[in-house]
Amino acid sequence: PPKPLDLPEMPVPENLNWNLWMGPLTDPKIHYHPDLCPPVTLDPDQNEKLWGAWRWYSETGNGFPADWGAHMYDIAQAALGMDGLGPVEYIPKGYKGAEWDTMKYANGIIMQERPFTDDKEAKGIKFIGDKGWLKVTRGYIECSDSKLLKKQQEEIGKGQYEVSSPHMQNFIDAIRNHTDPNAPVEYGTSTNTLCCLTNIARELGRPVHWNPATLSFEGDKEAAAHRLYYYEYRRPYKLPYLDKRC
């Protein structure tokens, strides 16, 4: 989970509009530190070394579950046919002995956030079914049945998702052609929502129940008051169509 911001305040560089960088955020504890907002250069290799640490703090980001989770949960969502939807119950690690953060879908499928037992450094998704398992990581794919894996590899790119074009080119083409990119905004939103709801359940220390169709909690005013679900924007920023729902 994200941690409280503990970086010392430092002078804002003259070439940085800190007020604009802050955007709608209202927390007075957020102050400038180069780790939060590292300089961007024309050198891709240099930029690769300076990823913004704002991701790890609760005042500005969602921590590791959202940073890496967004990359992995979208694979699970797509495979389950849940793009645009998501789990309906979130059970945090530690609740009544729960060993892992657990998410339950309306169809009974269970997803957990846990490390691989055979490769703890790997980041990915493992699907476990009645015919075997499939492991998909950033670097490799493994399967309990090599024949099944070969069959699935032959199907890559033939379904809903076109995977041959680079991300940025696909995005630019979508703008020019007024079409959806490979991953429409609704898909990214549902994955990001999953990450946020996991953190909400963690901070509350109990399960939360979610309606992915209405984007609202099921009769849970405490969860609906959480900052990851709703907060008043700092002026002049506003979302006039956003209202508080429970």
JSON list of C-alpha atoms in Angstrom, two decimals, residues 87-90 197 207-226 229-230 243-246:
[
{"chain": "A", "resi": 87, "resn": "PRO", "atom": "CA", "xyz": [-15.00, -7.36, -8.90]},
{"chain": "A", "resi": 88, "resn": "VAL", "atom": "CA", "xyz": [-17.96, -6.76, -6.61]},
{"chain": "A", "resi": 89, "resn": "GLU", "atom": "CA", "xyz": [-16.25, -7.48, -3.28]},
{"chain": "A", "resi": 90, "resn": "TYR", "atom": "CA", "xyz": [-12.80, -6.53, -1.96]},
{"chain": "A", "resi": 197, "resn": "LEU", "atom": "CA", "xyz": [-10.88, -0.13, -4.21]},
{"chain": "A", "resi": 207, "resn": "PRO", "atom": "CA", "xyz": [-14.42, -5.75, 3.00]},
{"chain": "A", "resi": 208, "resn": "VAL", "atom": "CA", "xyz": [-16.15, -3.28, 0.73]},
{"chain": "A", "resi": 209, "resn": "HIS", "atom": "CA", "xyz": [-18.91, -4.14, -1.73]},
{"chain": "A", "resi": 210, "resn": "TRP", "atom": "CA", "xyz": [-18.96, -2.41, -5.10]},
{"chain": "A", "resi": 211, "resn": "ASN", "atom": "CA", "xyz": [-21.43, -2.08, -7.95]},
{"chain": "A", "resi": 212, "resn": "PRO", "atom": "CA", "xyz": [-19.31, -1.76, -11.13]},
{"chain": "A", "resi": 213, "resn": "ALA", "atom": "CA", "xyz": [-22.37, -0.89, -13.21]},
{"chain": "A", "resi": 214, "resn": "THR", "atom": "CA", "xyz": [-23.26, 2.19, -11.15]},
{"chain": "A", "resi": 215, "resn": "LEU", "atom": "CA", "xyz": [-19.71, 2.90, -9.92]},
{"chain": "A", "resi": 216, "resn": "SER", "atom": "CA", "xyz": [-20.93, 3.08, -6.35]},
{"chain": "A", "resi": 217, "resn": "PHE", "atom": "CA", "xyz": [-20.61, 1.33, -3.01]},
{"chain": "A", "resi": 218, "resn": "GLU", "atom": "CA", "xyz": [-23.46, -0.80, -1.77]},
{"chain": "A", "resi": 219, "resn": "GLY", "atom": "CA", "xyz": [-24.82, 1.16, 1.21]},
{"chain": "A", "resi": 220, "resn": "ASP", "atom": "CA", "xyz": [-21.39, 2.04, 2.61]},
{"chain": "A", "resi": 221, "resn": "LYS", "atom": "CA", "xyz": [-21.14, 5.72, 3.51]},
{"chain": "A", "resi": 222, "resn": "GLU", "atom": "CA", "xyz": [-17.74, 5.32, 5.14]},
{"chain": "A", "resi": 223, "resn": "ALA", "atom": "CA", "xyz": [-16.21, 3.89, 1.97]},
{"chain": "A", "resi": 224, "resn": "ALA", "atom": "CA", "xyz": [-17.99, 6.52, -0.16]},
{"chain": "A", "resi": 225, "resn": "ALA", "atom": "CA", "xyz": [-16.36, 9.24, 1.96]},
{"chain": "A", "resi": 226, "resn": "HIS", "atom": "CA", "xyz": [-12.86, 7.92, 1.29]},
{"chain": "A", "resi": 229, "resn": "TYR", "atom": "CA", "xyz": [-13.54, 7.69, -4.16]},
{"chain": "A", "resi": 230, "resn": "TYR", "atom": "CA", "xyz": [-14.31, 11.39, -3.91]},
{"chain": "A", "resi": 243, "resn": "ASP", "atom": "CA", "xyz": [-21.31, 13.77, -7.74]},
{"chain": "A", "resi": 244, "resn": "LYS", "atom": "CA", "xyz": [-21.04, 11.83, -4.50]},
{"chain": "A", "resi": 245, "resn": "ARG", "atom": "CA", "xyz": [-22.85, 8.51, -4.68]},
{"chain": "A", "resi": 246, "resn": "CYS", "atom": "CA", "xyz": [-23.37, 5.69, -2.23]}
]
